[in-house]
């Protein structure tokens, strides 16, 4: 459909899959892609039948960056007035957990979009980098902040200042991704992970994502208190009663809210 020119959207059970699909531009993230990714993610987020989202690209590229050709001729005031890239913030407001599955290039905005995902799985072919310095700019979709939080100052400075790429092994060693799998198994591994998440009780899942994300926005004491209050609130759910009763009775829980 012309609402989704740049992504493929499908559903498998309780998992929504968004596949970046601009093969001729290595999935460069232009304004249409921003619109389509955010629309697809928001639609899945609003769908009670969906419990997790997988975001992936192609074998060659998750995404090779923001679309350089679309930006190249823009003036400073134009970039500022359009608040270029601000629209991606909507992707980080999605409450449903997002599993990012990266094969090939995740450069610039591609690396930054991957870092907006909640669980990040890499194929052994994945390459991560923030090469903006080679274009006379710096990361603009959160890279200087999320990469630094993910891998620490030393590696973030190294990558942002030199533009060098990390392979999958270094990305896993550095804590940028949670798992590396052979390229042929990437989508299956991401789907299995998303299905596992989607099968868990939804109130606890949403609370868990909010609690982990709070670690990036609050002091330790505030974050620990926020976590504890969410923990208390979950005792108002049927799923907590069922989950704990099932444990005591040595049987599988039958969750209400999935
Ligand atoms: N924007 C626009 N088009 C891009 C693109 C991008 N980021 N990356 C690749 N493409 C296009 C190429 O221009 C090419 O199109 P044509 O066939 O019309 O020439 C097509 O995709 C295939 O790319 P290559 O021929 O270059 O493929 P390759 O295998 O030789 O090289 C690559 C792959 C090393 C990833 C190379 O494409 C590359 O360096 N891409 C740009 C990477 C980059 O600088 N990313 C950062 C962008 S700026 C940014 O993201 C800002 C931000 O912070 C959000």
PDB file of C-alpha atoms and ligand atoms in Angstrom:
ATOM      1  CA  UNK A   1       0.000   0.000   0.000  1.00  0.00           C
ATOM      2  CA  UNK A   2       1.229   3.567  -0.489  1.00  0.00           C
ATOM      3  CA  UNK A   3       1.029   4.123   3.249  1.00  0.00           C
ATOM      4  CA  UNK A   4       3.995   1.778   3.591  1.00  0.00           C
ATOM      5  CA  UNK A   5       6.261   2.409   0.617  1.00  0.00           C
ATOM      6  CA  UNK A   6       9.475   1.920   2.486  1.00  0.00           C
ATOM      7  CA  UNK A   7       8.707  -0.931   4.899  1.00  0.00           C
ATOM      8  CA  UNK A   8       7.093  -4.359   4.750  1.00  0.00           C
ATOM      9  CA  UNK A   9       4.670  -5.003   7.563  1.00  0.00           C
ATOM     10  CA  UNK A  10       3.421  -8.430   8.588  1.00  0.00           C
ATOM     11  CA  UNK A  11       2.081 -10.251  11.604  1.00  0.00           C
ATOM     12  CA  UNK A  12       3.099 -13.669  12.868  1.00  0.00           C
ATOM     13  CA  UNK A  13       0.981 -14.774  15.807  1.00  0.00           C
ATOM     14  CA  UNK A  14       1.384 -12.114  18.490  1.00  0.00           C
ATOM     15  CA  UNK A  15       4.495 -10.629  16.834  1.00  0.00           C
ATOM     16  CA  UNK A  16       4.409  -7.662  14.449  1.00  0.00           C
ATOM     17  CA  UNK A  17       7.285  -7.535  11.969  1.00  0.00           C
ATOM     18  CA  UNK A  18       8.542  -4.323  10.353  1.00  0.00           C
ATOM     19  CA  UNK A  19      11.128  -4.845   7.606  1.00  0.00           C
ATOM     20  CA  UNK A  20      12.966  -1.819   6.242  1.00  0.00           C
ATOM     21  CA  UNK A  21      12.666  -2.111   2.485  1.00  0.00           C
ATOM     22  CA  UNK A  22      14.572   0.408   0.374  1.00  0.00           C
ATOM     23  CA  UNK A  23      17.069  -2.097  -1.070  1.00  0.00           C
ATOM     24  CA  UNK A  24      18.443   0.302  -3.700  1.00  0.00           C
ATOM     25  CA  UNK A  25      19.468   2.779  -0.982  1.00  0.00           C
ATOM     26  CA  UNK A  26      20.625   0.164   1.571  1.00  0.00           C
ATOM     27  CA  UNK A  27      17.554   1.116   3.638  1.00  0.00           C
ATOM     28  CA  UNK A  28      18.710   4.713   4.072  1.00  0.00           C
ATOM     29  CA  UNK A  29      16.252   6.387   6.420  1.00  0.00           C
ATOM     30  CA  UNK A  30      14.497   9.194   4.560  1.00  0.00           C
ATOM     31  CA  UNK A  31      11.407  11.127   5.647  1.00  0.00           C
ATOM     32  CA  UNK A  32       9.076   8.545   4.082  1.00  0.00           C
ATOM     33  CA  UNK A  33      10.800   5.741   5.997  1.00  0.00           C
ATOM     34  CA  UNK A  34      10.502   7.697   9.227  1.00  0.00           C
ATOM     35  CA  UNK A  35       6.793   8.166   8.565  1.00  0.00           C
ATOM     36  CA  UNK A  36       6.255   4.491   7.687  1.00  0.00           C
ATOM     37  CA  UNK A  37       8.284   2.995  10.552  1.00  0.00           C
ATOM     38  CA  UNK A  38       6.611   5.213  13.125  1.00  0.00           C
ATOM     39  CA  UNK A  39       3.136   4.543  11.654  1.00  0.00           C
ATOM     40  CA  UNK A  40       3.681   0.774  11.561  1.00  0.00           C
ATOM     41  CA  UNK A  41       5.083   0.682  15.098  1.00  0.00           C
ATOM     42  CA  UNK A  42       2.248   2.855  16.436  1.00  0.00           C
ATOM     43  CA  UNK A  43      -0.360   0.627  14.750  1.00  0.00           C
ATOM     44  CA  UNK A  44       1.166  -2.493  16.326  1.00  0.00           C
ATOM     45  CA  UNK A  45       1.389  -0.671  19.656  1.00  0.00           C
ATOM     46  CA  UNK A  46      -2.341   0.084  19.524  1.00  0.00           C
ATOM     47  CA  UNK A  47      -3.245  -3.511  18.569  1.00  0.00           C
ATOM     48  CA  UNK A  48      -4.032  -5.665  21.631  1.00  0.00           C
ATOM     49  CA  UNK A  49      -3.297  -8.799  19.573  1.00  0.00           C
ATOM     50  CA  UNK A  50       0.374  -7.765  19.276  1.00  0.00           C
ATOM     51  CA  UNK A  51       2.722  -8.382  22.199  1.00  0.00           C
ATOM     52  CA  UNK A  52       6.105  -7.656  20.644  1.00  0.00           C
ATOM     53  CA  UNK A  53       7.564  -6.071  17.508  1.00  0.00           C
ATOM     54  CA  UNK A  54      10.543  -7.157  15.408  1.00  0.00           C
ATOM     55  CA  UNK A  55      12.357  -4.448  13.438  1.00  0.00           C
ATOM     56  CA  UNK A  56      14.773  -5.694  10.808  1.00  0.00           C
ATOM     57  CA  UNK A  57      16.376  -4.831   7.465  1.00  0.00           C
ATOM     58  CA  UNK A  58      17.981  -6.865   4.710  1.00  0.00           C
ATOM     59  CA  UNK A  59      20.918  -9.261   4.644  1.00  0.00           C
ATOM     60  CA  UNK A  60      23.209  -6.497   3.402  1.00  0.00           C
ATOM     61  CA  UNK A  61      21.955  -3.606   5.521  1.00  0.00           C
ATOM     62  CA  UNK A  62      19.779  -2.972   8.520  1.00  0.00           C
ATOM     63  CA  UNK A  63      20.126   0.671   7.438  1.00  0.00           C
ATOM     64  CA  UNK A  64      23.152   2.509   6.024  1.00  0.00           C
ATOM     65  CA  UNK A  65      22.176   5.745   7.749  1.00  0.00           C
ATOM     66  CA  UNK A  66      19.947   8.717   7.320  1.00  0.00           C
ATOM     67  CA  UNK A  67      19.375   9.501   3.639  1.00  0.00           C
ATOM     68  CA  UNK A  68      22.392  11.640   2.731  1.00  0.00           C
ATOM     69  CA  UNK A  69      20.976  12.626  -0.663  1.00  0.00           C
ATOM     70  CA  UNK A  70      17.791  13.942   0.924  1.00  0.00           C
ATOM     71  CA  UNK A  71      19.720  16.090   3.418  1.00  0.00           C
ATOM     72  CA  UNK A  72      22.741  17.246   1.438  1.00  0.00           C
ATOM     73  CA  UNK A  73      21.401  20.543   0.057  1.00  0.00           C
ATOM     74  CA  UNK A  74      19.382  21.657   3.084  1.00  0.00           C
ATOM     75  CA  UNK A  75      20.220  24.896   4.845  1.00  0.00           C
ATOM     76  CA  UNK A  76      20.778  25.278   8.573  1.00  0.00           C
ATOM     77  CA  UNK A  77      17.523  27.163   9.139  1.00  0.00           C
ATOM     78  CA  UNK A  78      15.631  24.525   7.140  1.00  0.00           C
ATOM     79  CA  UNK A  79      17.047  21.708   9.301  1.00  0.00           C
ATOM     80  CA  UNK A  80      16.296  23.666  12.460  1.00  0.00           C
ATOM     81  CA  UNK A  81      12.768  24.712  11.496  1.00  0.00           C
ATOM     82  CA  UNK A  82      11.857  21.177  10.367  1.00  0.00           C
ATOM     83  CA  UNK A  83      13.500  19.862  13.562  1.00  0.00           C
ATOM     84  CA  UNK A  84      15.043  17.195  11.301  1.00  0.00           C
ATOM     85  CA  UNK A  85      15.028  13.701  12.937  1.00  0.00           C
ATOM     86  CA  UNK A  86      12.785  14.781  15.853  1.00  0.00           C
ATOM     87  CA  UNK A  87      10.071  12.509  14.470  1.00  0.00           C
ATOM     88  CA  UNK A  88      12.103   9.443  15.461  1.00  0.00           C
ATOM     89  CA  UNK A  89      11.401  10.222  19.122  1.00  0.00           C
ATOM     90  CA  UNK A  90       7.910   8.793  18.502  1.00  0.00           C
ATOM     91  CA  UNK A  91       9.521   5.400  17.897  1.00  0.00           C
ATOM     92  CA  UNK A  92      11.000   5.465  21.401  1.00  0.00           C
ATOM     93  CA  UNK A  93       7.558   6.145  22.876  1.00  0.00           C
ATOM     94  CA  UNK A  94       6.216   2.787  21.643  1.00  0.00           C
ATOM     95  CA  UNK A  95       5.315   0.772  24.756  1.00  0.00           C
ATOM     96  CA  UNK A  96       5.368  -2.683  23.125  1.00  0.00           C
ATOM     97  CA  UNK A  97       8.848  -4.224  23.357  1.00  0.00           C
ATOM     98  CA  UNK A  98      10.817  -3.961  20.107  1.00  0.00           C
ATOM     99  CA  UNK A  99      13.399  -6.590  19.144  1.00  0.00           C
ATOM    100  CA  UNK A 100      15.927  -5.172  16.672  1.00  0.00           C
ATOM    101  CA  UNK A 101      17.494  -7.731  14.315  1.00  0.00           C
ATOM    102  CA  UNK A 102      20.592  -6.358  12.586  1.00  0.00           C
ATOM    103  CA  UNK A 103      22.428  -7.937   9.650  1.00  0.00           C
ATOM    104  CA  UNK A 104      24.978  -6.042   7.581  1.00  0.00           C
ATOM    105  CA  UNK A 105      25.389  -2.293   7.887  1.00  0.00           C
ATOM    106  CA  UNK A 106      23.893  -0.387  10.806  1.00  0.00           C
ATOM    107  CA  UNK A 107      25.603   2.956  10.200  1.00  0.00           C
ATOM    108  CA  UNK A 108      24.765   6.463  11.310  1.00  0.00           C
ATOM    109  CA  UNK A 109      21.009   6.684  11.682  1.00  0.00           C
ATOM    110  CA  UNK A 110      20.860   2.910  11.156  1.00  0.00           C
ATOM    111  CA  UNK A 111      22.984   2.349  14.270  1.00  0.00           C
ATOM    112  CA  UNK A 112      20.926   4.983  16.077  1.00  0.00           C
ATOM    113  CA  UNK A 113      17.622   3.331  15.119  1.00  0.00           C
ATOM    114  CA  UNK A 114      18.991  -0.052  16.228  1.00  0.00           C
ATOM    115  CA  UNK A 115      19.876   1.499  19.592  1.00  0.00           C
ATOM    116  CA  UNK A 116      16.260   2.684  19.985  1.00  0.00           C
ATOM    117  CA  UNK A 117      15.173  -0.981  20.040  1.00  0.00           C
ATOM    118  CA  UNK A 118      14.714  -2.699  23.402  1.00  0.00           C
ATOM    119  CA  UNK A 119      16.492  -5.989  22.698  1.00  0.00           C
ATOM    120  CA  UNK A 120      19.170  -5.931  20.007  1.00  0.00           C
ATOM    121  CA  UNK A 121      20.257  -9.118  18.238  1.00  0.00           C
ATOM    122  CA  UNK A 122      23.021  -9.100  15.635  1.00  0.00           C
ATOM    123  CA  UNK A 123      23.927 -11.432  12.807  1.00  0.00           C
ATOM    124  CA  UNK A 124      27.625 -12.263  12.607  1.00  0.00           C
ATOM    125  CA  UNK A 125      27.654 -10.030   9.497  1.00  0.00           C
ATOM    126  CA  UNK A 126      26.531  -6.914  11.394  1.00  0.00           C
ATOM    127  CA  UNK A 127      28.665  -3.751  11.262  1.00  0.00           C
ATOM    128  CA  UNK A 128      27.895  -0.832  13.558  1.00  0.00           C
ATOM    129  CA  UNK A 129      29.268   2.664  13.117  1.00  0.00           C
ATOM    130  CA  UNK A 130      28.687   6.387  13.434  1.00  0.00           C
ATOM    131  CA  UNK A 131      30.468   7.670  10.299  1.00  0.00           C
ATOM    132  CA  UNK A 132      28.856  11.138  10.318  1.00  0.00           C
ATOM    133  CA  UNK A 133      32.219  12.775  11.043  1.00  0.00           C
ATOM    134  CA  UNK A 134      33.265  11.796   7.509  1.00  0.00           C
ATOM    135  CA  UNK A 135      30.385  13.904   6.169  1.00  0.00           C
ATOM    136  CA  UNK A 136      31.248  16.988   8.191  1.00  0.00           C
ATOM    137  CA  UNK A 137      28.503  16.439  10.763  1.00  0.00           C
ATOM    138  CA  UNK A 138      27.900  14.399  13.919  1.00  0.00           C
ATOM    139  CA  UNK A 139      25.251  11.813  14.863  1.00  0.00           C
ATOM    140  CA  UNK A 140      21.793  13.404  14.839  1.00  0.00           C
ATOM    141  CA  UNK A 141      19.389  10.637  15.904  1.00  0.00           C
ATOM    142  CA  UNK A 142      20.766  10.116  19.409  1.00  0.00           C
ATOM    143  CA  UNK A 143      24.030   8.316  18.634  1.00  0.00           C
ATOM    144  CA  UNK A 144      26.317  10.419  20.815  1.00  0.00           C
ATOM    145  CA  UNK A 145      23.982   9.780  23.757  1.00  0.00           C
ATOM    146  CA  UNK A 146      22.718   6.203  23.293  1.00  0.00           C
ATOM    147  CA  UNK A 147      26.076   4.813  22.115  1.00  0.00           C
ATOM    148  CA  UNK A 148      27.814   6.395  25.105  1.00  0.00           C
ATOM    149  CA  UNK A 149      25.251   4.933  27.496  1.00  0.00           C
ATOM    150  CA  UNK A 150      25.484   1.547  25.748  1.00  0.00           C
ATOM    151  CA  UNK A 151      29.245   1.076  25.419  1.00  0.00           C
ATOM    152  CA  UNK A 152      30.803   3.786  27.609  1.00  0.00           C
ATOM    153  CA  UNK A 153      32.833   6.875  26.814  1.00  0.00           C
ATOM    154  CA  UNK A 154      36.019   5.249  25.499  1.00  0.00           C
ATOM    155  CA  UNK A 155      34.419   3.243  22.710  1.00  0.00           C
ATOM    156  CA  UNK A 156      31.775   5.879  21.944  1.00  0.00           C
ATOM    157  CA  UNK A 157      34.433   8.594  21.521  1.00  0.00           C
ATOM    158  CA  UNK A 158      36.542   6.225  19.416  1.00  0.00           C
ATOM    159  CA  UNK A 159      33.637   5.476  17.081  1.00  0.00           C
ATOM    160  CA  UNK A 160      32.136   8.960  16.863  1.00  0.00           C
ATOM    161  CA  UNK A 161      35.512  10.710  16.355  1.00  0.00           C
ATOM    162  CA  UNK A 162      37.074   8.241  13.898  1.00  0.00           C
ATOM    163  CA  UNK A 163      33.946   6.873  12.238  1.00  0.00           C
ATOM    164  CA  UNK A 164      35.323   3.334  12.473  1.00  0.00           C
ATOM    165  CA  UNK A 165      32.955   0.369  12.408  1.00  0.00           C
ATOM    166  CA  UNK A 166      32.495  -2.318  15.063  1.00  0.00           C
ATOM    167  CA  UNK A 167      31.919  -5.880  13.947  1.00  0.00           C
ATOM    168  CA  UNK A 168      29.337  -8.093  15.629  1.00  0.00           C
ATOM    169  CA  UNK A 169      31.808  -9.680  18.053  1.00  0.00           C
ATOM    170  CA  UNK A 170      33.038  -6.303  19.308  1.00  0.00           C
ATOM    171  CA  UNK A 171      29.435  -5.065  19.530  1.00  0.00           C
ATOM    172  CA  UNK A 172      28.511  -7.998  21.748  1.00  0.00           C
ATOM    173  CA  UNK A 173      31.680  -7.683  23.849  1.00  0.00           C
ATOM    174  CA  UNK A 174      30.929  -3.991  24.348  1.00  0.00           C
ATOM    175  CA  UNK A 175      27.328  -4.503  25.394  1.00  0.00           C
ATOM    176  CA  UNK A 176      25.843  -2.844  22.306  1.00  0.00           C
ATOM    177  CA  UNK A 177      23.926  -6.023  21.370  1.00  0.00           C
ATOM    178  CA  UNK A 178      22.671  -8.818  23.583  1.00  0.00           C
ATOM    179  CA  UNK A 179      23.339 -11.765  21.264  1.00  0.00           C
ATOM    180  CA  UNK A 180      25.142 -12.632  18.025  1.00  0.00           C
ATOM    181  CA  UNK A 181      23.879 -15.462  15.826  1.00  0.00           C
ATOM    182  CA  UNK A 182      24.800 -16.803  12.377  1.00  0.00           C
ATOM    183  CA  UNK A 183      23.190 -14.613   9.695  1.00  0.00           C
ATOM    184  CA  UNK A 184      20.950 -17.438   8.475  1.00  0.00           C
ATOM    185  CA  UNK A 185      19.401 -17.730  11.949  1.00  0.00           C
ATOM    186  CA  UNK A 186      18.885 -14.030  12.658  1.00  0.00           C
ATOM    187  CA  UNK A 187      15.189 -13.704  11.879  1.00  0.00           C
ATOM    188  CA  UNK A 188      14.269 -16.986  13.616  1.00  0.00           C
ATOM    189  CA  UNK A 189      16.191 -15.949  16.728  1.00  0.00           C
ATOM    190  CA  UNK A 190      14.513 -12.513  16.733  1.00  0.00           C
ATOM    191  CA  UNK A 191      11.056 -14.055  16.200  1.00  0.00           C
ATOM    192  CA  UNK A 192      11.615 -16.620  18.963  1.00  0.00           C
ATOM    193  CA  UNK A 193      12.692 -13.846  21.313  1.00  0.00           C
ATOM    194  CA  UNK A 194       9.700 -11.689  20.361  1.00  0.00           C
ATOM    195  CA  UNK A 195       7.315 -14.657  20.780  1.00  0.00           C
ATOM    196  CA  UNK A 196       8.761 -15.323  24.234  1.00  0.00           C
ATOM    197  CA  UNK A 197       8.200 -11.688  25.219  1.00  0.00           C
ATOM    198  CA  UNK A 198       4.705 -11.658  23.693  1.00  0.00           C
ATOM    199  CA  UNK A 199       3.692 -14.753  25.685  1.00  0.00           C
ATOM    200  CA  UNK A 200       4.456 -13.071  29.022  1.00  0.00           C
ATOM    201  CA  UNK A 201       1.783 -11.190  31.011  1.00  0.00           C
ATOM    202  CA  UNK A 202       1.401  -7.799  29.344  1.00  0.00           C
ATOM    203  CA  UNK A 203       1.119  -5.505  32.403  1.00  0.00           C
ATOM    204  CA  UNK A 204       4.379  -6.876  33.789  1.00  0.00           C
ATOM    205  CA  UNK A 205       6.030  -6.651  30.362  1.00  0.00           C
ATOM    206  CA  UNK A 206       5.110  -2.993  29.900  1.00  0.00           C
ATOM    207  CA  UNK A 207       6.195  -2.220  33.468  1.00  0.00           C
ATOM    208  CA  UNK A 208       9.511  -4.019  32.918  1.00  0.00           C
ATOM    209  CA  UNK A 209      10.283  -1.953  29.810  1.00  0.00           C
ATOM    210  CA  UNK A 210       9.383   1.292  31.611  1.00  0.00           C
ATOM    211  CA  UNK A 211      11.503   0.339  34.603  1.00  0.00           C
ATOM    212  CA  UNK A 212      14.621  -0.478  32.569  1.00  0.00           C
ATOM    213  CA  UNK A 213      14.206   2.699  30.509  1.00  0.00           C
ATOM    214  CA  UNK A 214      13.897   4.741  33.713  1.00  0.00           C
ATOM    215  CA  UNK A 215      17.518   3.801  34.449  1.00  0.00           C
ATOM    216  CA  UNK A 216      18.529   6.190  31.652  1.00  0.00           C
ATOM    217  CA  UNK A 217      16.445   9.113  32.869  1.00  0.00           C
ATOM    218  CA  UNK A 218      16.586   9.164  36.670  1.00  0.00           C
ATOM    219  CA  UNK A 219      18.908   9.068  39.658  1.00  0.00           C
ATOM    220  CA  UNK A 220      19.482   5.624  41.165  1.00  0.00           C
ATOM    221  CA  UNK A 221      17.250   6.365  44.162  1.00  0.00           C
ATOM    222  CA  UNK A 222      14.413   7.649  41.957  1.00  0.00           C
ATOM    223  CA  UNK A 223      14.780   4.692  39.610  1.00  0.00           C
ATOM    224  CA  UNK A 224      14.755   2.155  42.428  1.00  0.00           C
ATOM    225  CA  UNK A 225      11.656   3.797  43.920  1.00  0.00           C
ATOM    226  CA  UNK A 226       9.936   3.867  40.497  1.00  0.00           C
ATOM    227  CA  UNK A 227      10.712   0.160  40.092  1.00  0.00           C
ATOM    228  CA  UNK A 228       9.397  -0.690  43.560  1.00  0.00           C
ATOM    229  CA  UNK A 229       6.133   1.208  42.998  1.00  0.00           C
ATOM    230  CA  UNK A 230       5.598  -0.617  39.683  1.00  0.00           C
ATOM    231  CA  UNK A 231       6.337  -3.878  41.489  1.00  0.00           C
ATOM    232  CA  UNK A 232       3.683  -3.036  44.096  1.00  0.00           C
ATOM    233  CA  UNK A 233       1.180  -2.020  41.389  1.00  0.00           C
ATOM    234  CA  UNK A 234       1.528  -5.407  39.668  1.00  0.00           C
ATOM    235  CA  UNK A 235      -0.030  -7.016  42.761  1.00  0.00           C
ATOM    236  CA  UNK A 236      -3.293  -5.475  41.501  1.00  0.00           C
ATOM    237  CA  UNK A 237      -3.165  -7.742  38.414  1.00  0.00           C
ATOM    238  CA  UNK A 238      -4.776 -11.163  37.976  1.00  0.00           C
ATOM    239  CA  UNK A 239      -1.572 -12.288  36.329  1.00  0.00           C
ATOM    240  CA  UNK A 240       0.409 -11.817  39.550  1.00  0.00           C
ATOM    241  CA  UNK A 241      -2.126 -13.908  41.498  1.00  0.00           C
ATOM    242  CA  UNK A 242      -2.141 -16.576  38.790  1.00  0.00           C
ATOM    243  CA  UNK A 243       1.640 -16.569  38.282  1.00  0.00           C
ATOM    244  CA  UNK A 244       2.395 -17.021  41.970  1.00  0.00           C
ATOM    245  CA  UNK A 245      -0.434 -19.541  42.526  1.00  0.00           C
ATOM    246  CA  UNK A 246       0.783 -21.623  39.575  1.00  0.00           C
ATOM    247  CA  UNK A 247       4.283 -21.653  41.036  1.00  0.00           C
ATOM    248  CA  UNK A 248       2.993 -22.918  44.396  1.00  0.00           C
ATOM    249  CA  UNK A 249       0.808 -25.543  42.701  1.00  0.00           C
ATOM    250  CA  UNK A 250       3.672 -26.650  40.422  1.00  0.00           C
ATOM    251  CA  UNK A 251       1.705 -26.033  37.196  1.00  0.00           C
ATOM    252  CA  UNK A 252       1.930 -23.765  34.167  1.00  0.00           C
ATOM    253  CA  UNK A 253       0.352 -20.318  34.687  1.00  0.00           C
ATOM    254  CA  UNK A 254      -2.642 -19.317  32.561  1.00  0.00           C
ATOM    255  CA  UNK A 255      -2.224 -15.569  32.133  1.00  0.00           C
ATOM    256  CA  UNK A 256      -5.235 -13.330  31.460  1.00  0.00           C
ATOM    257  CA  UNK A 257      -3.497 -10.315  29.977  1.00  0.00           C
ATOM    258  CA  UNK A 258      -1.272 -11.229  27.111  1.00  0.00           C
TER     259      UNK A 258
HETATM  260  N1  LIG B   1      21.980   7.803   2.134  1.00  0.00           N
HETATM  261  C1  LIG B   1      21.587   7.769   0.861  1.00  0.00           C
HETATM  262  N2  LIG B   1      21.928   6.794   0.010  1.00  0.00           N
HETATM  263  C2  LIG B   1      22.721   5.805   0.459  1.00  0.00           C
HETATM  264  C3  LIG B   1      23.152   5.763   1.794  1.00  0.00           C
HETATM  265  C4  LIG B   1      22.748   6.817   2.662  1.00  0.00           C
HETATM  266  N3  LIG B   1      23.097   6.845   3.954  1.00  0.00           N
HETATM  267  N4  LIG B   1      23.933   4.676   1.946  1.00  0.00           N
HETATM  268  C5  LIG B   1      23.959   4.044   0.773  1.00  0.00           C
HETATM  269  N5  LIG B   1      23.223   4.722  -0.138  1.00  0.00           N
HETATM  270  C6  LIG B   1      22.997   4.371  -1.551  1.00  0.00           C
HETATM  271  C7  LIG B   1      24.235   4.629  -2.378  1.00  0.00           C
HETATM  272  O1  LIG B   1      24.316   5.999  -2.726  1.00  0.00           O
HETATM  273  C8  LIG B   1      23.980   3.743  -3.550  1.00  0.00           C
HETATM  274  O2  LIG B   1      23.055   4.372  -4.410  1.00  0.00           O
HETATM  275  P1  LIG B   1      23.349   4.481  -6.011  1.00  0.00           P
HETATM  276  O3  LIG B   1      23.346   3.045  -6.456  1.00  0.00           O
HETATM  277  O4  LIG B   1      22.207   5.275  -6.501  1.00  0.00           O
HETATM  278  O5  LIG B   1      24.681   5.118  -6.132  1.00  0.00           O
HETATM  279  C9  LIG B   1      23.295   2.531  -2.945  1.00  0.00           C
HETATM  280  O6  LIG B   1      22.773   2.994  -1.673  1.00  0.00           O
HETATM  281  C10 LIG B   1      24.230   1.386  -2.673  1.00  0.00           C
HETATM  282  O7  LIG B   1      25.313   1.878  -1.882  1.00  0.00           O
HETATM  283  P2  LIG B   1      26.863   1.677  -2.300  1.00  0.00           P
HETATM  284  O8  LIG B   1      26.982   1.544  -3.763  1.00  0.00           O
HETATM  285  O9  LIG B   1      27.647   2.757  -1.637  1.00  0.00           O
HETATM  286  O10 LIG B   1      27.134   0.264  -1.608  1.00  0.00           O
HETATM  287  P3  LIG B   1      28.556  -0.300  -1.118  1.00  0.00           P
HETATM  288  O11 LIG B   1      28.329  -1.725  -0.800  1.00  0.00           O
HETATM  289  O12 LIG B   1      29.624   0.059  -2.082  1.00  0.00           O
HETATM  290  O13 LIG B   1      28.881   0.519   0.238  1.00  0.00           O
HETATM  291  C11 LIG B   1      28.355   1.487   2.398  1.00  0.00           C
HETATM  292  C12 LIG B   1      28.083   0.350   1.384  1.00  0.00           C
HETATM  293  C13 LIG B   1      29.780   1.371   2.935  1.00  0.00           C
HETATM  294  C14 LIG B   1      27.364   1.303   3.545  1.00  0.00           C
HETATM  295  C15 LIG B   1      28.168   2.842   1.712  1.00  0.00           C
HETATM  296  O14 LIG B   1      26.920   2.844   1.035  1.00  0.00           O
HETATM  297  C16 LIG B   1      28.164   4.023   2.651  1.00  0.00           C
HETATM  298  O15 LIG B   1      29.221   4.447   3.099  1.00  0.00           O
HETATM  299  N6  LIG B   1      26.984   4.596   2.936  1.00  0.00           N
HETATM  300  C17 LIG B   1      26.850   5.788   3.751  1.00  0.00           C
HETATM  301  C18 LIG B   1      27.099   5.489   5.214  1.00  0.00           C
HETATM  302  C19 LIG B   1      26.947   6.753   6.026  1.00  0.00           C
HETATM  303  O16 LIG B   1      27.704   7.692   5.900  1.00  0.00           O
HETATM  304  N7  LIG B   1      25.941   6.788   6.901  1.00  0.00           N
HETATM  305  C20 LIG B   1      25.660   7.946   7.744  1.00  0.00           C
HETATM  306  C21 LIG B   1      24.621   8.806   7.089  1.00  0.00           C
HETATM  307  S1  LIG B   1      24.398  10.376   7.918  1.00  0.00           S
HETATM  308  C22 LIG B   1      23.422  10.009   9.243  1.00  0.00           C
HETATM  309  O17 LIG B   1      23.008   8.902   9.430  1.00  0.00           O
HETATM  310  C23 LIG B   1      23.065  11.165  10.154  1.00  0.00           C
HETATM  311  C24 LIG B   1      22.466  10.742  11.458  1.00  0.00           C
HETATM  312  O18 LIG B   1      23.081  10.842  12.490  1.00  0.00           O
HETATM  313  C25 LIG B   1      21.085  10.289  11.542  1.00  0.00           C
END
